[in-house]
Amino acid sequence: MRPISSDSMHFPQILSKLKRGPQVILPKDIGLILAYTGIGKESVCIDAGTGSGFLAVALGNVAKNVTSYEKNAQFFALAIENTKRAKLENVKILHKDIFEGIEEKDADLFTLDMADSDKAVPLAHAALKSGGYLVGYLPHAEQAQKFVSACRTAGFSEIFVLESIVREYLAREQGFRPENTGLTHTAYLAFARK
Amino acid sequence: MRPISSDSMHFPQILSKLKRGPQVILPKDIGLILAYTGIGKESVCIDAGTGSGFLAVALGNVAKNVTSYEKNAQFFALAIENTKRAKLENVKILHKDIFEGIEEKDADLFTLDMADSDKAVPLAHAALKSGGYLVGYLPHAEQAQKFVSACRTAGFSEIFVLESIVREYLAREQGFRPENTGLTHTAYLAFARK
Amino acid sequence: MRPISSDSMHFPQILSKLKRGPQVILPKDIGLILAYTGIGKESVCIDAGTGSGFLAVALGNVAKNVTSYEKNAQFFALAIENTKRAKLENVKILHKDIFEGIEEKDADLFTLDMADSDKAVPLAHAALKSGGYLVGYLPHAEQAQKFVSACRTAGFSEIFVLESIVREYLAREQGFRPENTGLTHTAYLAFARK
Amino acid sequence: MRPISSDSMHFPQILSKLKRGPQVILPKDIGLILAYTGIGKESVCIDAGTGSGFLAVALGNVAKNVTSYEKNAQFFALAIENTKRAKLENVKILHKDIFEGIEEKDADLFTLDMADSDKAVPLAHAALKSGGYLVGYLPHAEQAQKFVSACRTAGFSEIFVLESIVREYLAREQGFRPENTGLTHTAYLAFARK
């Protein structure tokens, strides 16, 4: 069987220009975040950790502005380069650990993709405005459980967890069918509303 | 087994205010459209048919403006009401059959959700700017095949078809698992770039 | 949306005659057990807890014999009735807690579907012959984790965990597509070989 | 991303000894066939085309006997070798095109996996006993449509189409999650009862 090439990932133009780090958030999950939180042109977003900056750029493409925290120097440098490639001036990448403190307030969306995202839930709650959404990107089931539990403790309501399985189809003369192999998992996405 | 309530659909605020017609495009598919086309604040969108207007409103929330065509009087009235409820001034609903002609040009995104979407593919090609995306929302496999074939004939490149299966998870004290029943299909989404 | 009727479950004849308790193991999961363990006419099976007896009957239909343990009096009575309905003489239901001891030895397959299946893993290891399979039916992620951990501790090899998502399709004149709603989860199935 | 190795396929012992041709029917689909038709020790099966013989062997492991038709000389030779490896004496492979005629009658199960399976549906109907099952293994949506249509024309009842998506999970110390990549499609399975 064929390995899965990154070309079959179908990044939109703004993301296809970016340099990819080891684990980027893919359009299928970016789509869940955009559509279930309903962020738009007036939305203020906070993101941590930045990683390669794919999510920050995708949010910046849609929202008013994005502030993204990254403590790792290499990822920070990559994300800075990627925001330049994307030509987005409303995305600010900070080389800083969010546990050292967040200055932004009244955010509409706070996205967390870190090893210990659950520990950052109270910080996210404090930085969100009432009605704002927190989203956790959580590869493992246990992380999703801990994150949801932290959301309950922090006082979030409307907590739900989604998983998106996206299959690509071949539409050819010999017939219509899904690809034989492909992506089968990225992460569970937990949503919580303040 | 429990039927699936629309409350478990998790519409974002802007969509939860809308009146639902028989078949609305759901956040899981709106998410694919937003994320794989990468539309943003500068994007110009054309949509047909409007239906209840959920997709037009979701696009209007993110894009510069949306023009949506609906030939059915009842759907047109519902969509007009829904754009009012959403308080979006950049979404224009036209009571018109797109086969009578489209005035808009140089669109970044053209979305088609009609019984005979494949027949509208040449119109969409003409109305898109170079690099713009056409997306077909196609419930049946045969429609997806015909649509892709029409895209090839019309000269589109980068044609691909996706299906999104979104499952909701229960994260409770007794454990983490997907819901036992839920949505298992809405439509195949075909993407094509001019 | 329509609730899911049990008629859409497509039980084979031998199972369609049975009385259903609250949670029966469905053909999609029975299929995984049969196909990944490769049990056949010469296979000796042990099963606990019996529940409604659907799995015991399905195994009895294929294997040499099945001994199934059920400590709950109501389930035991239901399972006894169901083996009679299925007219299988090679399925023995015992009204007994497996933690009180298992007399059978050298089994080819041991299936566990209990709240604390992981605790029964050492018993299953002792009752299996070399090369025999243990299968755990585990609704929650945490149960699957504990079960796999118990299998490693007990000395099993070739441990793997599967999940089967089965969708039904409509093949009609208007087109081919999956049902809009349906079953989205039953259990994770953990397999381990002695 | 890693390609998918055949070692991750988890064949049961009886199938793991076989030589693999280009496209074998996998345990996930063998499981659907076994579980939804309910075949057992008394069942008589007919199969065409044999291909590598994986399905014929899996059926032979469970059923009274299997007769399998293969017109291609290379596949026929491979299947003969595979039934020897499996040490099954109740599986008969015939080097014959089923369209030349089927002698067997009153079968409990007829499985079809050919390019033009729909054309063989009337033959299958004639060879099945009342209450017997026909199963078509159909990679493309259009084939599934044609096959179902042929089943209706031939007088079958209880026609349904299933698709099985099986994911493998990693259960490790760092957490529980599905594999990132894997098998995403083999075939649609159409079932029909005489």
PDB file of N, CA and C in Angstrom, chain C residues 66-135:
ATOM      1  N   VAL C  66     -19.327 -24.040  23.495  1.00  0.00           N
ATOM      2  CA  VAL C  66     -19.182 -22.785  24.226  1.00  0.00           C
ATOM      3  C   VAL C  66     -19.662 -22.989  25.655  1.00  0.00           C
ATOM      4  N   THR C  67     -18.852 -22.558  26.611  1.00  0.00           N
ATOM      5  CA  THR C  67     -19.309 -22.510  28.001  1.00  0.00           C
ATOM      6  C   THR C  67     -19.354 -21.044  28.397  1.00  0.00           C
ATOM      7  N   SER C  68     -20.508 -20.592  28.884  1.00  0.00           N
ATOM      8  CA  SER C  68     -20.665 -19.164  29.173  1.00  0.00           C
ATOM      9  C   SER C  68     -21.103 -18.961  30.625  1.00  0.00           C
ATOM     10  N   TYR C  69     -20.440 -18.041  31.303  1.00  0.00           N
ATOM     11  CA  TYR C  69     -20.677 -17.768  32.724  1.00  0.00           C
ATOM     12  C   TYR C  69     -21.519 -16.506  32.909  1.00  0.00           C
ATOM     13  N   GLU C  70     -22.553 -16.619  33.752  1.00  0.00           N
ATOM     14  CA  GLU C  70     -23.378 -15.443  34.066  1.00  0.00           C
ATOM     15  C   GLU C  70     -23.781 -15.502  35.533  1.00  0.00           C
ATOM     16  N   LYS C  71     -23.422 -14.464  36.283  1.00  0.00           N
ATOM     17  CA  LYS C  71     -23.747 -14.488  37.712  1.00  0.00           C
ATOM     18  C   LYS C  71     -25.131 -13.910  38.012  1.00  0.00           C
ATOM     19  N   ASN C  72     -25.636 -13.068  37.124  1.00  0.00           N
ATOM     20  CA  ASN C  72     -26.931 -12.415  37.337  1.00  0.00           C
ATOM     21  C   ASN C  72     -28.066 -13.373  36.965  1.00  0.00           C
ATOM     22  N   ALA C  73     -29.007 -13.571  37.914  1.00  0.00           N
ATOM     23  CA  ALA C  73     -30.065 -14.587  37.728  1.00  0.00           C
ATOM     24  C   ALA C  73     -30.971 -14.258  36.539  1.00  0.00           C
ATOM     25  N   GLN C  74     -31.294 -12.984  36.371  1.00  0.00           N
ATOM     26  CA  GLN C  74     -32.195 -12.594  35.269  1.00  0.00           C
ATOM     27  C   GLN C  74     -31.560 -12.819  33.901  1.00  0.00           C
ATOM     28  N   PHE C  75     -30.317 -12.403  33.766  1.00  0.00           N
ATOM     29  CA  PHE C  75     -29.599 -12.623  32.502  1.00  0.00           C
ATOM     30  C   PHE C  75     -29.433 -14.116  32.241  1.00  0.00           C
ATOM     31  N   PHE C  76     -29.129 -14.874  33.324  1.00  0.00           N
ATOM     32  CA  PHE C  76     -28.958 -16.321  33.178  1.00  0.00           C
ATOM     33  C   PHE C  76     -30.238 -16.944  32.601  1.00  0.00           C
ATOM     34  N   ALA C  77     -31.397 -16.555  33.156  1.00  0.00           N
ATOM     35  CA  ALA C  77     -32.674 -17.110  32.684  1.00  0.00           C
ATOM     36  C   ALA C  77     -32.920 -16.734  31.214  1.00  0.00           C
ATOM     37  N   LEU C  78     -32.616 -15.480  30.876  1.00  0.00           N
ATOM     38  CA  LEU C  78     -32.789 -15.023  29.487  1.00  0.00           C
ATOM     39  C   LEU C  78     -31.868 -15.795  28.536  1.00  0.00           C
ATOM     40  N   ALA C  79     -30.645 -16.001  28.968  1.00  0.00           N
ATOM     41  CA  ALA C  79     -29.681 -16.701  28.109  1.00  0.00           C
ATOM     42  C   ALA C  79     -30.077 -18.171  27.932  1.00  0.00           C
ATOM     43  N   ILE C  80     -30.572 -18.780  28.986  1.00  0.00           N
ATOM     44  CA  ILE C  80     -31.039 -20.175  28.883  1.00  0.00           C
ATOM     45  C   ILE C  80     -32.164 -20.246  27.849  1.00  0.00           C
ATOM     46  N   GLU C  81     -33.106 -19.299  27.931  1.00  0.00           N
ATOM     47  CA  GLU C  81     -34.207 -19.284  26.975  1.00  0.00           C
ATOM     48  C   GLU C  81     -33.671 -19.082  25.551  1.00  0.00           C
ATOM     49  N   ASN C  82     -32.719 -18.199  25.419  1.00  0.00           N
ATOM     50  CA  ASN C  82     -32.185 -17.897  24.090  1.00  0.00           C
ATOM     51  C   ASN C  82     -31.419 -19.077  23.471  1.00  0.00           C
ATOM     52  N   THR C  83     -30.696 -19.824  24.277  1.00  0.00           N
ATOM     53  CA  THR C  83     -30.015 -20.999  23.697  1.00  0.00           C
ATOM     54  C   THR C  83     -31.045 -22.029  23.243  1.00  0.00           C
ATOM     55  N   LYS C  84     -32.175 -22.117  23.979  1.00  0.00           N
ATOM     56  CA  LYS C  84     -33.265 -23.017  23.540  1.00  0.00           C
ATOM     57  C   LYS C  84     -33.843 -22.543  22.216  1.00  0.00           C
ATOM     58  N   ARG C  85     -34.114 -21.248  22.128  1.00  0.00           N
ATOM     59  CA  ARG C  85     -34.653 -20.690  20.875  1.00  0.00           C
ATOM     60  C   ARG C  85     -33.698 -20.946  19.704  1.00  0.00           C
ATOM     61  N   ALA C  86     -32.423 -20.876  19.987  1.00  0.00           N
ATOM     62  CA  ALA C  86     -31.433 -21.061  18.921  1.00  0.00           C
ATOM     63  C   ALA C  86     -31.217 -22.536  18.602  1.00  0.00           C
ATOM     64  N   LYS C  87     -31.781 -23.414  19.459  1.00  0.00           N
ATOM     65  CA  LYS C  87     -31.646 -24.875  19.252  1.00  0.00           C
ATOM     66  C   LYS C  87     -30.190 -25.316  19.128  1.00  0.00           C
ATOM     67  N   LEU C  88     -29.374 -24.744  19.996  1.00  0.00           N
ATOM     68  CA  LEU C  88     -27.955 -25.127  19.997  1.00  0.00           C
ATOM     69  C   LEU C  88     -27.680 -25.992  21.220  1.00  0.00           C
ATOM     70  N   GLU C  89     -27.179 -27.191  21.014  1.00  0.00           N
ATOM     71  CA  GLU C  89     -26.897 -28.067  22.145  1.00  0.00           C
ATOM     72  C   GLU C  89     -25.446 -28.002  22.590  1.00  0.00           C
ATOM     73  N   ASN C  90     -24.652 -27.276  21.857  1.00  0.00           N
ATOM     74  CA  ASN C  90     -23.232 -27.173  22.228  1.00  0.00           C
ATOM     75  C   ASN C  90     -22.912 -25.897  23.016  1.00  0.00           C
ATOM     76  N   VAL C  91     -23.978 -25.190  23.457  1.00  0.00           N
ATOM     77  CA  VAL C  91     -23.773 -23.978  24.263  1.00  0.00           C
ATOM     78  C   VAL C  91     -24.280 -24.239  25.678  1.00  0.00           C
ATOM     79  N   LYS C  92     -23.370 -24.178  26.638  1.00  0.00           N
ATOM     80  CA  LYS C  92     -23.718 -24.434  28.043  1.00  0.00           C
ATOM     81  C   LYS C  92     -23.640 -23.117  28.805  1.00  0.00           C
ATOM     82  N   ILE C  93     -24.763 -22.711  29.408  1.00  0.00           N
ATOM     83  CA  ILE C  93     -24.768 -21.477  30.207  1.00  0.00           C
ATOM     84  C   ILE C  93     -24.684 -21.867  31.677  1.00  0.00           C
ATOM     85  N   LEU C  94     -23.728 -21.318  32.394  1.00  0.00           N
ATOM     86  CA  LEU C  94     -23.572 -21.610  33.824  1.00  0.00           C
ATOM     87  C   LEU C  94     -24.000 -20.402  34.654  1.00  0.00           C
ATOM     88  N   HIS C  95     -24.801 -20.635  35.681  1.00  0.00           N
ATOM     89  CA  HIS C  95     -25.184 -19.544  36.593  1.00  0.00           C
ATOM     90  C   HIS C  95     -24.102 -19.426  37.659  1.00  0.00           C
ATOM     91  N   LYS C  96     -23.041 -18.744  37.315  1.00  0.00           N
ATOM     92  CA  LYS C  96     -21.859 -18.750  38.175  1.00  0.00           C
ATOM     93  C   LYS C  96     -20.987 -17.531  37.862  1.00  0.00           C
ATOM     94  N   ASP C  97     -20.382 -16.984  38.888  1.00  0.00           N
ATOM     95  CA  ASP C  97     -19.428 -15.884  38.748  1.00  0.00           C
ATOM     96  C   ASP C  97     -18.075 -16.485  38.349  1.00  0.00           C
ATOM     97  N   ILE C  98     -17.479 -16.018  37.277  1.00  0.00           N
ATOM     98  CA  ILE C  98     -16.211 -16.655  36.865  1.00  0.00           C
ATOM     99  C   ILE C  98     -15.107 -16.471  37.900  1.00  0.00           C
ATOM    100  N   PHE C  99     -15.252 -15.447  38.757  1.00  0.00           N
ATOM    101  CA  PHE C  99     -14.207 -15.243  39.772  1.00  0.00           C
ATOM    102  C   PHE C  99     -14.230 -16.339  40.834  1.00  0.00           C
ATOM    103  N   GLU C 100     -15.287 -17.172  40.828  1.00  0.00           N
ATOM    104  CA  GLU C 100     -15.336 -18.342  41.730  1.00  0.00           C
ATOM    105  C   GLU C 100     -14.557 -19.520  41.146  1.00  0.00           C
ATOM    106  N   GLY C 101     -14.096 -19.390  39.940  1.00  0.00           N
ATOM    107  CA  GLY C 101     -13.286 -20.463  39.360  1.00  0.00           C
ATOM    108  C   GLY C 101     -13.837 -20.980  38.053  1.00  0.00           C
ATOM    109  N   ILE C 102     -12.925 -21.335  37.154  1.00  0.00           N
ATOM    110  CA  ILE C 102     -13.279 -21.844  35.830  1.00  0.00           C
ATOM    111  C   ILE C 102     -12.716 -23.258  35.709  1.00  0.00           C
ATOM    112  N   GLU C 103     -13.570 -24.197  35.359  1.00  0.00           N
ATOM    113  CA  GLU C 103     -13.089 -25.584  35.264  1.00  0.00           C
ATOM    114  C   GLU C 103     -12.520 -25.895  33.875  1.00  0.00           C
ATOM    115  N   GLU C 104     -13.054 -25.209  32.844  1.00  0.00           N
ATOM    116  CA  GLU C 104     -12.634 -25.508  31.478  1.00  0.00           C
ATOM    117  C   GLU C 104     -11.150 -25.166  31.285  1.00  0.00           C
ATOM    118  N   LYS C 105     -10.526 -25.910  30.404  1.00  0.00           N
ATOM    119  CA  LYS C 105      -9.108 -25.690  30.104  1.00  0.00           C
ATOM    120  C   LYS C 105      -8.888 -25.762  28.599  1.00  0.00           C
ATOM    121  N   ASP C 106      -7.727 -25.296  28.169  1.00  0.00           N
ATOM    122  CA  ASP C 106      -7.306 -25.449  26.773  1.00  0.00           C
ATOM    123  C   ASP C 106      -8.302 -24.871  25.762  1.00  0.00           C
ATOM    124  N   ALA C 107      -8.877 -23.739  26.115  1.00  0.00           N
ATOM    125  CA  ALA C 107      -9.830 -23.103  25.205  1.00  0.00           C
ATOM    126  C   ALA C 107      -9.102 -22.415  24.046  1.00  0.00           C
ATOM    127  N   ASP C 108      -9.787 -22.335  22.913  1.00  0.00           N
ATOM    128  CA  ASP C 108      -9.257 -21.615  21.747  1.00  0.00           C
ATOM    129  C   ASP C 108      -9.626 -20.143  21.797  1.00  0.00           C
ATOM    130  N   LEU C 109     -10.709 -19.846  22.488  1.00  0.00           N
ATOM    131  CA  LEU C 109     -11.198 -18.461  22.547  1.00  0.00           C
ATOM    132  C   LEU C 109     -11.834 -18.212  23.898  1.00  0.00           C
ATOM    133  N   PHE C 110     -11.495 -17.075  24.483  1.00  0.00           N
ATOM    134  CA  PHE C 110     -12.118 -16.650  25.739  1.00  0.00           C
ATOM    135  C   PHE C 110     -12.612 -15.240  25.503  1.00  0.00           C
ATOM    136  N   THR C 111     -13.920 -15.019  25.606  1.00  0.00           N
ATOM    137  CA  THR C 111     -14.474 -13.677  25.402  1.00  0.00           C
ATOM    138  C   THR C 111     -14.968 -13.102  26.729  1.00  0.00           C
ATOM    139  N   LEU C 112     -14.620 -11.855  26.945  1.00  0.00           N
ATOM    140  CA  LEU C 112     -15.002 -11.180  28.192  1.00  0.00           C
ATOM    141  C   LEU C 112     -15.822  -9.938  27.893  1.00  0.00           C
ATOM    142  N   ASP C 113     -16.998  -9.858  28.479  1.00  0.00           N
ATOM    143  CA  ASP C 113     -17.839  -8.661  28.384  1.00  0.00           C
ATOM    144  C   ASP C 113     -18.449  -8.415  29.745  1.00  0.00           C
ATOM    145  N   MET C 114     -17.651  -7.807  30.616  1.00  0.00           N
ATOM    146  CA  MET C 114     -18.096  -7.539  31.986  1.00  0.00           C
ATOM    147  C   MET C 114     -17.617  -6.148  32.382  1.00  0.00           C
ATOM    148  N   ALA C 115     -18.173  -5.607  33.449  1.00  0.00           N
ATOM    149  CA  ALA C 115     -17.766  -4.280  33.913  1.00  0.00           C
ATOM    150  C   ALA C 115     -16.283  -4.266  34.275  1.00  0.00           C
ATOM    151  N   ASP C 116     -15.790  -5.356  34.818  1.00  0.00           N
ATOM    152  CA  ASP C 116     -14.396  -5.418  35.259  1.00  0.00           C
ATOM    153  C   ASP C 116     -13.644  -6.535  34.518  1.00  0.00           C
ATOM    154  N   SER C 117     -13.756  -6.517  33.227  1.00  0.00           N
ATOM    155  CA  SER C 117     -13.125  -7.554  32.388  1.00  0.00           C
ATOM    156  C   SER C 117     -11.623  -7.662  32.643  1.00  0.00           C
ATOM    157  N   ASP C 118     -10.978  -6.536  32.899  1.00  0.00           N
ATOM    158  CA  ASP C 118      -9.518  -6.578  33.095  1.00  0.00           C
ATOM    159  C   ASP C 118      -9.129  -7.477  34.272  1.00  0.00           C
ATOM    160  N   LYS C 119      -9.976  -7.546  35.284  1.00  0.00           N
ATOM    161  CA  LYS C 119      -9.649  -8.376  36.457  1.00  0.00           C
ATOM    162  C   LYS C 119      -9.712  -9.856  36.131  1.00  0.00           C
ATOM    163  N   ALA C 120     -10.449 -10.205  35.089  1.00  0.00           N
ATOM    164  CA  ALA C 120     -10.601 -11.618  34.715  1.00  0.00           C
ATOM    165  C   ALA C 120      -9.534 -12.082  33.726  1.00  0.00           C
ATOM    166  N   VAL C 121      -8.648 -11.181  33.334  1.00  0.00           N
ATOM    167  CA  VAL C 121      -7.638 -11.541  32.326  1.00  0.00           C
ATOM    168  C   VAL C 121      -6.743 -12.701  32.783  1.00  0.00           C
ATOM    169  N   PRO C 122      -6.254 -12.710  34.038  1.00  0.00           N
ATOM    170  CA  PRO C 122      -5.412 -13.850  34.451  1.00  0.00           C
ATOM    171  C   PRO C 122      -6.171 -15.184  34.409  1.00  0.00           C
ATOM    172  N   LEU C 123      -7.437 -15.180  34.798  1.00  0.00           N
ATOM    173  CA  LEU C 123      -8.275 -16.388  34.705  1.00  0.00           C
ATOM    174  C   LEU C 123      -8.361 -16.864  33.257  1.00  0.00           C
ATOM    175  N   ALA C 124      -8.551 -15.911  32.348  1.00  0.00           N
ATOM    176  CA  ALA C 124      -8.665 -16.255  30.928  1.00  0.00           C
ATOM    177  C   ALA C 124      -7.355 -16.838  30.423  1.00  0.00           C
ATOM    178  N   HIS C 125      -6.245 -16.232  30.846  1.00  0.00           N
ATOM    179  CA  HIS C 125      -4.932 -16.738  30.411  1.00  0.00           C
ATOM    180  C   HIS C 125      -4.758 -18.199  30.835  1.00  0.00           C
ATOM    181  N   ALA C 126      -5.155 -18.500  32.058  1.00  0.00           N
ATOM    182  CA  ALA C 126      -5.005 -19.865  32.580  1.00  0.00           C
ATOM    183  C   ALA C 126      -5.894 -20.855  31.833  1.00  0.00           C
ATOM    184  N   ALA C 127      -7.046 -20.398  31.375  1.00  0.00           N
ATOM    185  CA  ALA C 127      -8.011 -21.310  30.737  1.00  0.00           C
ATOM    186  C   ALA C 127      -7.771 -21.489  29.231  1.00  0.00           C
ATOM    187  N   LEU C 128      -6.928 -20.642  28.648  1.00  0.00           N
ATOM    188  CA  LEU C 128      -6.665 -20.738  27.208  1.00  0.00           C
ATOM    189  C   LEU C 128      -5.531 -21.708  26.928  1.00  0.00           C
ATOM    190  N   LYS C 129      -5.595 -22.334  25.775  1.00  0.00           N
ATOM    191  CA  LYS C 129      -4.440 -23.106  25.338  1.00  0.00           C
ATOM    192  C   LYS C 129      -3.435 -22.163  24.686  1.00  0.00           C
ATOM    193  N   SER C 130      -2.230 -22.628  24.528  1.00  0.00           N
ATOM    194  CA  SER C 130      -1.214 -21.826  23.860  1.00  0.00           C
ATOM    195  C   SER C 130      -1.689 -21.513  22.438  1.00  0.00           C
ATOM    196  N   GLY C 131      -1.622 -20.277  22.037  1.00  0.00           N
ATOM    197  CA  GLY C 131      -2.106 -19.880  20.719  1.00  0.00           C
ATOM    198  C   GLY C 131      -3.553 -19.429  20.734  1.00  0.00           C
ATOM    199  N   GLY C 132      -4.236 -19.648  21.856  1.00  0.00           N
ATOM    200  CA  GLY C 132      -5.641 -19.255  21.959  1.00  0.00           C
ATOM    201  C   GLY C 132      -5.793 -17.748  22.106  1.00  0.00           C
ATOM    202  N   TYR C 133      -7.000 -17.253  21.799  1.00  0.00           N
ATOM    203  CA  TYR C 133      -7.274 -15.819  21.794  1.00  0.00           C
ATOM    204  C   TYR C 133      -8.186 -15.398  22.956  1.00  0.00           C
ATOM    205  N   LEU C 134      -7.824 -14.296  23.549  1.00  0.00           N
ATOM    206  CA  LEU C 134      -8.709 -13.604  24.480  1.00  0.00           C
ATOM    207  C   LEU C 134      -9.262 -12.383  23.759  1.00  0.00           C
ATOM    208  N   VAL C 135     -10.552 -12.131  23.898  1.00  0.00           N
ATOM    209  CA  VAL C 135     -11.142 -10.912  23.337  1.00  0.00           C
ATOM    210  C   VAL C 135     -11.943 -10.194  24.417  1.00  0.00           C
TER     211      VAL C 135
END
